[in-house]
């Protein structure tokens, strides 16, 4: 049996489902093929959303145990109900996935459950169904990267997927990789009582983030009890009874009861039938596309993690909208210079634009304004005064080139910076905008004033 559509999207994650919805809005007959019973992709099922649920819950737990007393709130004995915490996470995921089903119904998008594979130009096979369409978008996302010598068994040695669902708090969690996943999930389990050791190959944590902020973050996380071994090359890992043994180069083996492998992600292209149409992934496994997100084959497009770049849900969503709009209207745009990134640790770390390291490397003359949350009234009332805002502006034009924040709700604050940069704002523009008092956002205004050496409150 077969059915014909204007557009088939393979993948129902933030890239795929957004592409399907936008295409339906623009009047196309759309089918979306997704292997999993839930829409939403890695982000919703085993990524952003469940991790944020656990981050929030574990922060509440730590707050009840440690910081509420400083507010004059006594809560007596605090106990962890891990089952309830996990159930809350699952409920959030299910509710949001149902919401996506509703959006698909509203937009009359045909949902096809199963693994889709190309079978020649304009053809997609799902099980025994053969679907045809004039346009196909590949949005198959990514999966955790393997680490040679470290066999993931899904039990003792696992990826973020397992670390989002441990049935008990590990005694000693060994995290391989001090990137987003390692630090977010390492923080969750540290707060819930595990010993956590993070092994990182590089001499620093959070590669790609502004190095000054990453160094500050490392100090803060160390105070929270995360142990870091930097410059640490993992050779192998194995399980001995109930214990995991991680062998590292030039050092003693690290022993714990769980290992989380978080060393990046790889594009999902296996079994996608790329060979049937003549698409060849690049050396890093990504599907090459041109500025219209078109692959080497006319009528076949690719977006999101599978094409590389920052592996972020919101980057994928932007590409989805731009790709579909280019197909239907001929115009659509992604501003890759203003894509924010957020690490949801406590405090959060958020950034948009270029880092100070990049500006130095590129020989760009810049001015820098920094404002500490210690001097922000709202941060004081929250009892969260760690961190700072750093604004980097072009020395000649004053245009904002990068904003880097470590501190309370940095992930929300960065939206102002991203919007300002998208409109080509100068630091003077930011400094002259009225910010409500008392708010954390005032730290952005003050950092913008600091670019010109005229902050008021520090
Ligand atoms: P990552 O690229 O952020 O970090 C991986 C870390 O592992 C790096 O620091 C790297 O140097 C280190 N590493 C690599 N090989 C190693 C080895 N052999 N031994 C020790 N360390 C090693 O990757 P991630 O944390 O796995 O996250 C995967 C992707 O998911 C990232 O692209 C990230 O952007 C995305 N993500 C984003 C968020 C967020 O936006 N909040 C959260 C989670 C994941």
Tab-separated table of C-alpha atoms and ligand atoms in Angstrom:
chain	number	residue	atom	x	y	z
A	1	UNK	CA	0.000	0.000	0.000
A	2	UNK	CA	1.225	3.533	-0.534
A	3	UNK	CA	0.303	7.115	0.063
A	4	UNK	CA	1.450	10.315	-1.534
A	5	UNK	CA	2.296	13.608	0.160
A	6	UNK	CA	3.786	17.002	-0.650
A	7	UNK	CA	6.372	16.505	2.090
A	8	UNK	CA	7.620	13.578	4.159
A	9	UNK	CA	9.661	14.400	7.244
A	10	UNK	CA	11.742	11.549	8.667
A	11	UNK	CA	12.194	12.147	12.396
A	12	UNK	CA	9.785	13.564	14.964
A	13	UNK	CA	12.203	15.529	17.169
A	14	UNK	CA	12.450	19.326	17.450
A	15	UNK	CA	13.720	19.504	13.855
A	16	UNK	CA	11.194	17.105	12.365
A	17	UNK	CA	8.003	17.992	14.200
A	18	UNK	CA	8.581	21.731	13.769
A	19	UNK	CA	9.225	21.231	10.044
A	20	UNK	CA	5.996	19.215	9.785
A	21	UNK	CA	3.936	21.862	11.605
A	22	UNK	CA	5.374	24.804	9.659
A	23	UNK	CA	4.854	22.975	6.356
A	24	UNK	CA	1.237	22.216	7.259
A	25	UNK	CA	0.726	25.875	8.181
A	26	UNK	CA	1.966	26.757	4.699
A	27	UNK	CA	-0.589	24.438	3.120
A	28	UNK	CA	1.406	21.276	2.394
A	29	UNK	CA	0.112	17.729	2.833
A	30	UNK	CA	2.622	16.375	5.320
A	31	UNK	CA	3.603	12.986	6.731
A	32	UNK	CA	6.009	12.658	9.642
A	33	UNK	CA	7.733	9.310	10.182
A	34	UNK	CA	8.960	8.615	13.715
A	35	UNK	CA	10.270	5.286	15.013
A	36	UNK	CA	9.329	5.871	18.650
A	37	UNK	CA	5.757	5.849	19.948
A	38	UNK	CA	6.282	9.333	21.448
A	39	UNK	CA	6.913	12.398	19.318
A	40	UNK	CA	9.520	14.896	20.531
A	41	UNK	CA	12.779	13.118	19.804
A	42	UNK	CA	15.777	12.895	22.096
A	43	UNK	CA	15.024	16.369	23.474
A	44	UNK	CA	11.641	15.443	24.871
A	45	UNK	CA	12.059	11.721	25.582
A	46	UNK	CA	15.617	11.350	26.883
A	47	UNK	CA	17.268	14.771	26.753
A	48	UNK	CA	16.425	18.389	27.511
A	49	UNK	CA	13.042	17.936	29.158
A	50	UNK	CA	13.611	14.949	31.478
A	51	UNK	CA	17.029	16.299	32.462
A	52	UNK	CA	15.555	19.684	33.314
A	53	UNK	CA	12.821	17.978	35.343
A	54	UNK	CA	15.463	16.152	37.387
A	55	UNK	CA	17.658	19.225	37.661
A	56	UNK	CA	14.728	21.176	39.065
A	57	UNK	CA	13.675	18.407	41.469
A	58	UNK	CA	17.192	17.794	42.733
A	59	UNK	CA	17.661	21.531	43.247
A	60	UNK	CA	14.510	21.577	45.390
A	61	UNK	CA	15.906	18.654	47.378
A	62	UNK	CA	19.243	20.418	47.930
A	63	UNK	CA	17.395	23.626	48.810
A	64	UNK	CA	15.250	21.855	51.410
A	65	UNK	CA	18.307	20.211	52.922
A	66	UNK	CA	20.747	23.104	52.823
A	67	UNK	CA	19.580	26.583	51.937
A	68	UNK	CA	15.990	26.925	53.173
A	69	UNK	CA	17.235	27.319	56.748
A	70	UNK	CA	18.932	30.578	55.762
A	71	UNK	CA	15.470	31.904	54.743
A	72	UNK	CA	14.181	31.075	58.192
A	73	UNK	CA	12.264	28.073	56.892
A	74	UNK	CA	12.670	24.897	58.923
A	75	UNK	CA	11.548	21.710	57.237
A	76	UNK	CA	12.708	19.012	59.645
A	77	UNK	CA	14.045	15.802	58.179
A	78	UNK	CA	14.219	15.851	54.410
A	79	UNK	CA	13.857	12.535	52.612
A	80	UNK	CA	14.293	11.607	49.002
A	81	UNK	CA	11.503	9.751	47.211
A	82	UNK	CA	13.367	8.920	44.003
A	83	UNK	CA	10.403	6.970	42.612
A	84	UNK	CA	8.136	10.028	42.884
A	85	UNK	CA	10.825	12.258	41.389
A	86	UNK	CA	11.179	9.913	38.400
A	87	UNK	CA	7.394	9.612	38.014
A	88	UNK	CA	7.067	13.410	37.918
A	89	UNK	CA	9.700	13.488	35.148
A	90	UNK	CA	7.864	10.766	33.201
A	91	UNK	CA	4.519	12.572	33.586
A	92	UNK	CA	6.001	15.800	32.221
A	93	UNK	CA	7.395	13.964	29.196
A	94	UNK	CA	4.082	12.149	28.536
A	95	UNK	CA	2.062	15.355	28.834
A	96	UNK	CA	4.274	17.255	26.424
A	97	UNK	CA	4.291	14.336	23.960
A	98	UNK	CA	0.477	14.252	24.055
A	99	UNK	CA	0.551	17.967	23.336
A	100	UNK	CA	2.554	17.264	20.188
A	101	UNK	CA	0.031	14.604	19.124
A	102	UNK	CA	-2.634	17.269	19.522
A	103	UNK	CA	-0.674	19.739	17.401
A	104	UNK	CA	-0.290	17.100	14.681
A	105	UNK	CA	-4.043	16.470	14.706
A	106	UNK	CA	-4.755	20.202	14.601
A	107	UNK	CA	-2.538	20.585	11.541
A	108	UNK	CA	-3.768	17.357	9.906
A	109	UNK	CA	-0.269	15.923	9.739
A	110	UNK	CA	-0.156	12.194	8.996
A	111	UNK	CA	1.778	10.431	11.708
A	112	UNK	CA	3.588	7.272	10.595
A	113	UNK	CA	5.034	5.152	13.400
A	114	UNK	CA	8.070	3.172	12.328
A	115	UNK	CA	11.604	3.523	11.061
A	116	UNK	CA	11.699	5.392	7.764
A	117	UNK	CA	14.258	4.757	5.087
A	118	UNK	CA	14.828	6.289	1.681
A	119	UNK	CA	14.193	3.938	-1.208
A	120	UNK	CA	15.178	6.025	-4.194
A	121	UNK	CA	14.260	9.627	-5.030
A	122	UNK	CA	10.893	10.710	-3.603
A	123	UNK	CA	10.269	7.394	-1.859
A	124	UNK	CA	10.285	6.450	1.804
A	125	UNK	CA	9.702	2.930	3.082
A	126	UNK	CA	8.326	2.326	6.573
A	127	UNK	CA	7.841	-1.367	7.327
A	128	UNK	CA	5.620	-2.610	4.500
A	129	UNK	CA	4.387	0.870	3.547
A	130	UNK	CA	5.850	2.807	0.658
A	131	UNK	CA	5.227	6.567	0.844
A	132	UNK	CA	5.978	9.041	-1.902
A	133	UNK	CA	6.498	12.791	-1.840
A	134	UNK	CA	7.924	15.598	-3.931
A	135	UNK	CA	10.049	16.779	-1.017
A	136	UNK	CA	11.669	14.843	1.818
A	137	UNK	CA	13.306	16.302	4.924
A	138	UNK	CA	15.761	14.161	6.889
A	139	UNK	CA	15.669	15.085	10.571
A	140	UNK	CA	16.942	11.914	12.222
A	141	UNK	CA	18.991	13.601	14.933
A	142	UNK	CA	21.875	12.119	16.856
A	143	UNK	CA	22.798	9.486	19.418
A	144	UNK	CA	25.436	9.335	22.169
A	145	UNK	CA	28.953	8.812	20.836
A	146	UNK	CA	30.743	5.589	21.743
A	147	UNK	CA	34.058	5.624	23.502
A	148	UNK	CA	36.429	2.877	22.355
A	149	UNK	CA	37.251	0.492	25.206
A	150	UNK	CA	34.185	1.564	27.198
A	151	UNK	CA	31.380	-0.863	26.312
A	152	UNK	CA	27.984	0.564	27.213
A	153	UNK	CA	25.919	-2.210	28.818
A	154	UNK	CA	22.967	0.016	29.730
A	155	UNK	CA	23.291	-1.153	33.325
A	156	UNK	CA	26.489	-0.179	35.121
A	157	UNK	CA	27.990	1.636	32.151
A	158	UNK	CA	25.514	3.817	30.332
A	159	UNK	CA	24.763	7.050	28.521
A	160	UNK	CA	22.545	9.997	29.434
A	161	UNK	CA	19.503	7.810	28.666
A	162	UNK	CA	20.302	5.494	31.589
A	163	UNK	CA	21.477	8.319	33.872
A	164	UNK	CA	18.006	9.897	33.549
A	165	UNK	CA	16.416	6.777	35.024
A	166	UNK	CA	18.699	5.222	37.648
A	167	UNK	CA	16.493	3.371	40.110
A	168	UNK	CA	18.724	4.270	43.037
A	169	UNK	CA	21.216	6.986	43.805
A	170	UNK	CA	24.682	5.779	42.767
A	171	UNK	CA	27.251	5.555	45.527
A	172	UNK	CA	29.992	6.818	43.225
A	173	UNK	CA	29.125	7.992	39.718
A	174	UNK	CA	32.043	8.291	37.311
A	175	UNK	CA	31.261	10.732	34.520
A	176	UNK	CA	33.385	10.631	31.385
A	177	UNK	CA	33.288	14.058	29.707
A	178	UNK	CA	32.887	17.501	31.305
A	179	UNK	CA	30.486	18.838	28.677
A	180	UNK	CA	26.832	19.779	28.982
A	181	UNK	CA	25.536	16.296	29.736
A	182	UNK	CA	28.306	15.330	32.131
A	183	UNK	CA	27.909	18.480	34.207
A	184	UNK	CA	24.099	18.596	34.194
A	185	UNK	CA	23.569	14.948	35.111
A	186	UNK	CA	26.643	14.894	37.362
A	187	UNK	CA	25.029	17.804	39.266
A	188	UNK	CA	21.698	15.988	39.557
A	189	UNK	CA	23.197	12.884	41.155
A	190	UNK	CA	25.639	14.856	43.309
A	191	UNK	CA	22.723	16.796	44.775
A	192	UNK	CA	20.829	13.566	45.401
A	193	UNK	CA	23.762	12.231	47.400
A	194	UNK	CA	26.179	10.462	45.031
A	195	UNK	CA	29.901	10.972	45.022
A	196	UNK	CA	30.678	12.228	41.521
A	197	UNK	CA	34.014	12.165	39.705
A	198	UNK	CA	34.237	13.821	36.293
A	199	UNK	CA	37.022	12.646	33.989
A	200	UNK	CA	37.813	15.110	31.214
A	201	UNK	CA	40.310	14.639	28.438
A	202	UNK	CA	41.015	18.384	27.994
A	203	UNK	CA	42.715	20.691	30.541
A	204	UNK	CA	39.371	22.506	31.096
A	205	UNK	CA	35.661	21.873	31.430
A	206	UNK	CA	32.958	22.957	28.956
A	207	UNK	CA	35.063	23.282	25.796
A	208	UNK	CA	33.648	25.949	23.515
A	209	UNK	CA	32.356	28.060	26.410
A	210	UNK	CA	34.189	31.254	27.341
A	211	UNK	CA	37.239	29.972	29.251
A	212	UNK	CA	37.028	32.611	32.007
A	213	UNK	CA	33.455	31.552	32.823
A	214	UNK	CA	34.307	27.864	32.519
A	215	UNK	CA	37.106	28.317	35.082
A	216	UNK	CA	34.698	30.097	37.441
A	217	UNK	CA	32.133	27.327	36.901
A	218	UNK	CA	34.696	24.667	37.752
A	219	UNK	CA	35.464	26.382	41.068
A	220	UNK	CA	31.766	26.597	41.932
A	221	UNK	CA	31.069	22.964	40.979
A	222	UNK	CA	34.104	21.817	42.976
A	223	UNK	CA	32.675	23.604	46.029
A	224	UNK	CA	29.441	21.676	45.397
A	225	UNK	CA	31.437	18.468	45.690
A	226	UNK	CA	32.025	17.469	42.060
A	227	UNK	CA	35.557	16.059	41.721
A	228	UNK	CA	37.369	16.816	38.485
A	229	UNK	CA	40.263	14.972	36.889
A	230	UNK	CA	41.311	17.060	33.902
A	231	UNK	CA	43.887	16.089	31.245
A	232	UNK	CA	42.563	12.610	31.853
A	233	UNK	CA	42.460	10.182	28.943
A	234	UNK	CA	40.172	7.219	29.583
A	235	UNK	CA	41.662	4.021	28.216
A	236	UNK	CA	38.946	1.530	29.032
A	237	UNK	CA	36.254	0.559	31.492
A	238	UNK	CA	34.908	-2.755	32.686
A	239	UNK	CA	32.583	-4.148	35.323
A	240	UNK	CA	33.797	-6.319	38.214
A	241	UNK	CA	30.768	-7.596	40.106
A	242	UNK	CA	28.964	-4.480	41.343
A	243	UNK	CA	31.865	-2.211	40.612
A	244	UNK	CA	32.978	-0.340	37.510
A	245	UNK	CA	36.675	0.147	36.948
A	246	UNK	CA	37.774	2.960	34.650
A	247	UNK	CA	41.387	2.762	33.506
A	248	UNK	CA	42.974	6.135	32.772
A	249	UNK	CA	46.298	6.878	31.138
A	250	UNK	CA	49.130	7.596	33.559
A	251	UNK	CA	47.019	7.313	36.710
A	252	UNK	CA	45.313	4.978	39.131
A	253	UNK	CA	42.090	3.316	37.952
A	254	UNK	CA	38.920	5.082	39.105
A	255	UNK	CA	36.354	2.826	40.781
A	256	UNK	CA	32.659	3.507	41.186
A	257	UNK	CA	29.295	1.798	40.859
A	258	UNK	CA	28.043	3.611	37.722
A	259	UNK	CA	29.702	5.130	34.687
A	260	UNK	CA	28.080	7.827	32.552
A	261	UNK	CA	29.651	8.192	29.121
A	262	UNK	CA	29.043	11.764	27.895
A	263	UNK	CA	31.637	12.435	25.231
A	264	UNK	CA	29.475	14.035	22.563
A	265	UNK	CA	26.925	12.813	20.033
A	266	UNK	CA	26.999	11.372	16.503
A	267	UNK	CA	24.594	11.830	13.589
A	268	UNK	CA	21.936	9.148	13.019
A	269	UNK	CA	22.330	8.077	9.417
A	270	UNK	CA	22.651	4.291	9.677
A	271	UNK	CA	19.847	2.410	7.923
A	272	UNK	CA	18.444	5.611	6.424
A	273	UNK	CA	18.957	4.409	2.849
A	274	UNK	CA	21.217	7.335	1.921
A	275	UNK	CA	23.014	5.041	-0.541
A	276	UNK	CA	19.773	4.483	-2.480
A	277	UNK	CA	19.793	8.130	-3.553
A	278	UNK	CA	23.558	8.755	-3.595
A	279	UNK	CA	23.991	10.916	-0.463
A	280	UNK	CA	27.364	10.403	1.255
A	281	UNK	CA	27.904	11.582	4.846
A	282	UNK	CA	30.973	13.756	5.422
A	283	UNK	CA	34.081	12.604	7.315
A	284	UNK	CA	32.373	13.236	10.679
A	285	UNK	CA	29.210	11.377	9.716
A	286	UNK	CA	27.001	14.420	9.078
A	287	UNK	CA	24.805	14.869	5.992
A	288	UNK	CA	26.254	17.705	3.882
A	289	UNK	CA	23.749	20.402	2.855
A	290	UNK	CA	23.882	23.737	1.034
A	291	UNK	CA	22.523	27.066	2.315
A	292	UNK	CA	18.979	25.905	1.481
A	293	UNK	CA	19.452	22.757	3.622
A	294	UNK	CA	19.352	20.780	0.379
A	295	UNK	CA	21.455	17.617	0.209
A	296	UNK	CA	23.333	16.594	-2.932
A	297	UNK	CA	19.970	15.279	-4.193
A	298	UNK	CA	17.312	17.789	-5.328
A	299	UNK	CA	14.106	17.385	-3.295
A	300	UNK	CA	15.894	15.875	-0.295
A	301	UNK	CA	16.776	18.209	2.573
A	302	UNK	CA	18.363	17.697	6.009
A	303	UNK	CA	18.161	19.732	9.227
A	304	UNK	CA	19.065	19.551	12.916
A	305	UNK	CA	21.714	17.404	14.613
A	306	UNK	CA	22.126	15.199	11.529
A	307	UNK	CA	23.776	18.093	9.634
A	308	UNK	CA	26.157	19.098	12.449
A	309	UNK	CA	26.749	22.474	14.082
A	310	UNK	CA	25.611	23.020	17.665
A	311	UNK	CA	23.475	20.046	18.703
A	312	UNK	CA	20.735	22.135	20.237
A	313	UNK	CA	16.970	21.743	19.968
A	314	UNK	CA	16.418	25.444	19.290
A	315	UNK	CA	19.018	25.472	16.486
A	316	UNK	CA	17.185	22.507	14.959
A	317	UNK	CA	13.830	24.306	15.233
A	318	UNK	CA	15.205	27.408	13.520
A	319	UNK	CA	16.541	25.247	10.691
A	320	UNK	CA	13.201	23.463	10.392
A	321	UNK	CA	11.290	26.702	9.874
A	322	UNK	CA	13.893	28.177	7.518
A	323	UNK	CA	14.120	24.979	5.440
A	324	UNK	CA	10.361	24.677	4.968
A	325	UNK	CA	9.956	28.391	4.254
A	326	UNK	CA	12.679	28.178	1.599
A	327	UNK	CA	10.986	25.178	0.002
A	328	UNK	CA	7.568	26.841	-0.067
A	329	UNK	CA	8.272	30.591	-0.305
A	330	UNK	CA	11.893	30.771	-1.459
A	331	UNK	CA	13.018	32.721	1.601
A	332	UNK	CA	13.959	31.744	5.145
A	333	UNK	CA	16.904	32.493	7.381
A	334	UNK	CA	18.846	31.236	10.402
A	335	UNK	CA	21.117	33.708	12.192
A	336	UNK	CA	23.826	31.330	13.405
A	337	UNK	CA	25.610	34.198	15.202
A	338	UNK	CA	22.823	34.629	17.720
A	339	UNK	CA	22.037	31.064	18.778
A	340	UNK	CA	22.212	30.967	22.565
A	341	UNK	CA	23.494	28.000	24.547
A	342	UNK	CA	22.600	27.163	28.120
A	343	UNK	CA	24.069	24.706	30.580
A	344	UNK	CA	21.413	24.084	33.249
A	345	UNK	CA	23.686	23.568	36.197
A	346	UNK	CA	23.309	25.557	39.422
A	347	UNK	CA	24.180	28.292	38.719
A	348	UNK	CA	23.249	28.191	35.063
A	349	UNK	CA	25.751	29.155	32.388
A	350	UNK	CA	24.504	30.820	29.222
A	351	UNK	CA	26.153	32.377	26.218
A	352	UNK	CA	25.453	33.959	22.873
A	353	UNK	CA	27.885	35.177	20.234
A	354	UNK	CA	31.644	34.960	20.314
A	355	UNK	CA	33.768	34.113	23.357
A	356	UNK	CA	36.661	36.274	24.519
A	357	UNK	CA	38.995	33.460	23.435
A	358	UNK	CA	37.585	33.591	19.885
A	359	UNK	CA	37.880	37.388	19.676
A	360	UNK	CA	41.536	37.152	20.743
A	361	UNK	CA	42.225	34.390	18.224
A	362	UNK	CA	40.531	36.384	15.461
A	363	UNK	CA	42.428	39.577	16.397
A	364	UNK	CA	39.197	41.530	16.923
A	365	UNK	CA	39.616	44.653	19.085
A	366	UNK	CA	36.946	44.533	21.798
A	367	UNK	CA	35.915	46.169	25.047
A	368	UNK	CA	34.653	44.130	27.960
A	369	UNK	CA	32.133	44.929	30.681
A	370	UNK	CA	31.658	42.641	33.679
A	371	UNK	CA	29.117	42.871	36.479
A	372	UNK	CA	28.975	40.452	39.442
A	373	UNK	CA	25.659	39.148	40.797
A	374	UNK	CA	27.066	39.879	44.275
A	375	UNK	CA	26.192	43.525	43.603
A	376	UNK	CA	22.688	42.790	42.279
A	377	UNK	CA	19.843	43.339	44.738
A	378	UNK	CA	17.552	40.661	43.329
A	379	UNK	CA	20.353	38.054	43.437
A	380	UNK	CA	20.862	38.940	47.107
A	381	UNK	CA	17.177	38.414	47.894
A	382	UNK	CA	17.238	35.080	46.058
A	383	UNK	CA	20.331	34.096	48.020
A	384	UNK	CA	22.077	33.305	44.719
A	385	UNK	CA	24.958	35.694	44.320
A	386	UNK	CA	27.512	33.525	42.548
A	387	UNK	CA	28.545	34.463	39.033
A	388	UNK	CA	28.611	37.423	36.706
A	389	UNK	CA	27.565	38.889	33.371
A	390	UNK	CA	30.257	39.604	30.807
A	391	UNK	CA	29.575	41.646	27.695
A	392	UNK	CA	32.042	41.890	24.832
A	393	UNK	CA	31.596	44.774	22.403
A	394	UNK	CA	33.471	45.819	19.282
A	395	UNK	CA	36.065	48.442	20.317
A	396	UNK	CA	35.325	50.609	17.278
A	397	UNK	CA	31.576	50.281	16.682
A	398	UNK	CA	30.429	49.182	20.194
A	399	UNK	CA	28.305	46.454	18.573
A	400	UNK	CA	27.736	43.584	21.011
A	401	UNK	CA	29.791	40.578	19.875
A	402	UNK	CA	29.192	38.188	22.749
A	403	UNK	CA	27.389	37.911	26.081
A	404	UNK	CA	28.370	35.315	28.672
A	405	UNK	CA	26.513	34.780	31.909
A	406	UNK	CA	27.084	32.482	34.836
A	407	UNK	CA	24.561	33.010	37.572
A	408	UNK	CA	20.947	32.589	38.670
A	409	UNK	CA	18.493	32.062	35.768
A	410	UNK	CA	21.249	32.777	33.231
A	411	UNK	CA	19.301	30.665	30.732
A	412	UNK	CA	16.377	33.088	30.869
A	413	UNK	CA	18.553	36.211	30.975
A	414	UNK	CA	20.408	35.285	27.798
A	415	UNK	CA	17.233	35.847	25.739
A	416	UNK	CA	17.612	39.604	26.123
A	417	UNK	CA	21.186	39.417	24.887
A	418	UNK	CA	20.270	37.185	21.931
A	419	UNK	CA	17.427	39.516	20.929
A	420	UNK	CA	19.644	42.588	21.253
A	421	UNK	CA	22.342	40.966	19.134
A	422	UNK	CA	19.822	39.869	16.503
A	423	UNK	CA	18.882	43.549	16.164
A	424	UNK	CA	22.566	44.554	15.954
A	425	UNK	CA	22.521	46.367	19.315
A	426	UNK	CA	25.488	48.224	20.774
A	427	UNK	CA	26.404	47.962	24.451
A	428	UNK	CA	25.218	51.580	24.723
A	429	UNK	CA	21.768	50.462	23.466
A	430	UNK	CA	21.583	47.832	26.208
A	431	UNK	CA	22.849	50.273	28.820
A	432	UNK	CA	20.200	52.862	27.908
A	433	UNK	CA	17.260	50.439	28.052
A	434	UNK	CA	15.256	50.661	31.260
A	435	UNK	CA	15.390	47.414	33.252
A	436	UNK	CA	12.915	46.800	36.058
A	437	UNK	CA	14.242	46.985	39.598
A	438	UNK	CA	14.970	44.770	41.385
A	439	UNK	CA	15.634	42.125	38.729
A	440	UNK	CA	18.504	39.892	37.714
A	441	UNK	CA	18.308	41.517	34.280
A	442	UNK	CA	19.731	44.706	35.762
A	443	UNK	CA	23.071	42.873	35.820
A	444	UNK	CA	22.965	42.936	32.001
A	445	UNK	CA	22.371	46.677	31.959
A	446	UNK	CA	25.196	47.176	34.462
A	447	UNK	CA	27.600	44.974	32.473
A	448	UNK	CA	26.707	47.031	29.392
A	449	UNK	CA	27.475	50.205	31.349
A	450	UNK	CA	30.720	48.572	32.485
A	451	UNK	CA	31.850	48.276	28.857
A	452	UNK	CA	32.247	52.058	29.057
A	453	UNK	CA	33.497	52.018	32.663
A	454	UNK	CA	30.374	53.656	34.081
A	455	UNK	CA	28.454	51.044	36.030
A	456	UNK	CA	26.465	52.449	38.900
A	457	UNK	CA	26.311	49.657	41.472
A	458	UNK	CA	29.893	48.361	41.581
B	1	LIG	P1	29.971	17.832	24.784
B	1	LIG	O1	30.579	17.917	23.446
B	1	LIG	O2	29.278	18.997	25.371
B	1	LIG	O3	31.105	17.393	25.855
B	1	LIG	C1	31.825	16.201	25.727
B	1	LIG	C2	33.073	16.299	26.610
B	1	LIG	O4	33.718	15.051	26.626
B	1	LIG	C3	34.076	17.315	26.105
B	1	LIG	O5	34.466	18.118	27.176
B	1	LIG	C4	35.217	16.439	25.604
B	1	LIG	O6	36.476	17.064	25.696
B	1	LIG	C5	35.109	15.246	26.532
B	1	LIG	N1	35.710	14.023	26.028
B	1	LIG	C6	35.657	13.543	24.768
B	1	LIG	N2	36.322	12.377	24.696
B	1	LIG	C7	36.766	12.097	25.945
B	1	LIG	C8	37.504	11.027	26.535
B	1	LIG	N3	37.931	9.995	25.801
B	1	LIG	N4	37.789	11.053	27.865
B	1	LIG	C9	37.368	12.110	28.611
B	1	LIG	N5	36.673	13.152	28.112
B	1	LIG	C10	36.373	13.138	26.800
B	1	LIG	O7	29.021	16.552	24.697
B	1	LIG	P2	27.891	16.003	25.684
B	1	LIG	O8	27.978	16.607	27.029
B	1	LIG	O9	27.968	14.521	25.548
B	1	LIG	O10	26.578	16.519	25.000
B	1	LIG	C11	26.256	16.065	23.675
B	1	LIG	C12	25.547	17.132	22.907
B	1	LIG	O11	24.279	17.373	23.458
B	1	LIG	C13	26.321	18.417	22.870
B	1	LIG	O12	26.482	18.802	21.528
B	1	LIG	C14	25.466	19.402	23.593
B	1	LIG	O13	25.415	20.642	22.917
B	1	LIG	C15	24.087	18.763	23.618
B	1	LIG	N6	23.485	19.039	24.918
B	1	LIG	C16	23.081	20.292	25.175
B	1	LIG	C17	22.529	20.582	26.407
B	1	LIG	C18	22.073	21.951	26.694
B	1	LIG	O14	21.956	22.746	25.774
B	1	LIG	N7	21.785	22.302	27.955
B	1	LIG	C19	22.434	19.612	27.384
B	1	LIG	C20	22.883	18.350	27.084
B	1	LIG	C21	23.417	18.070	25.842
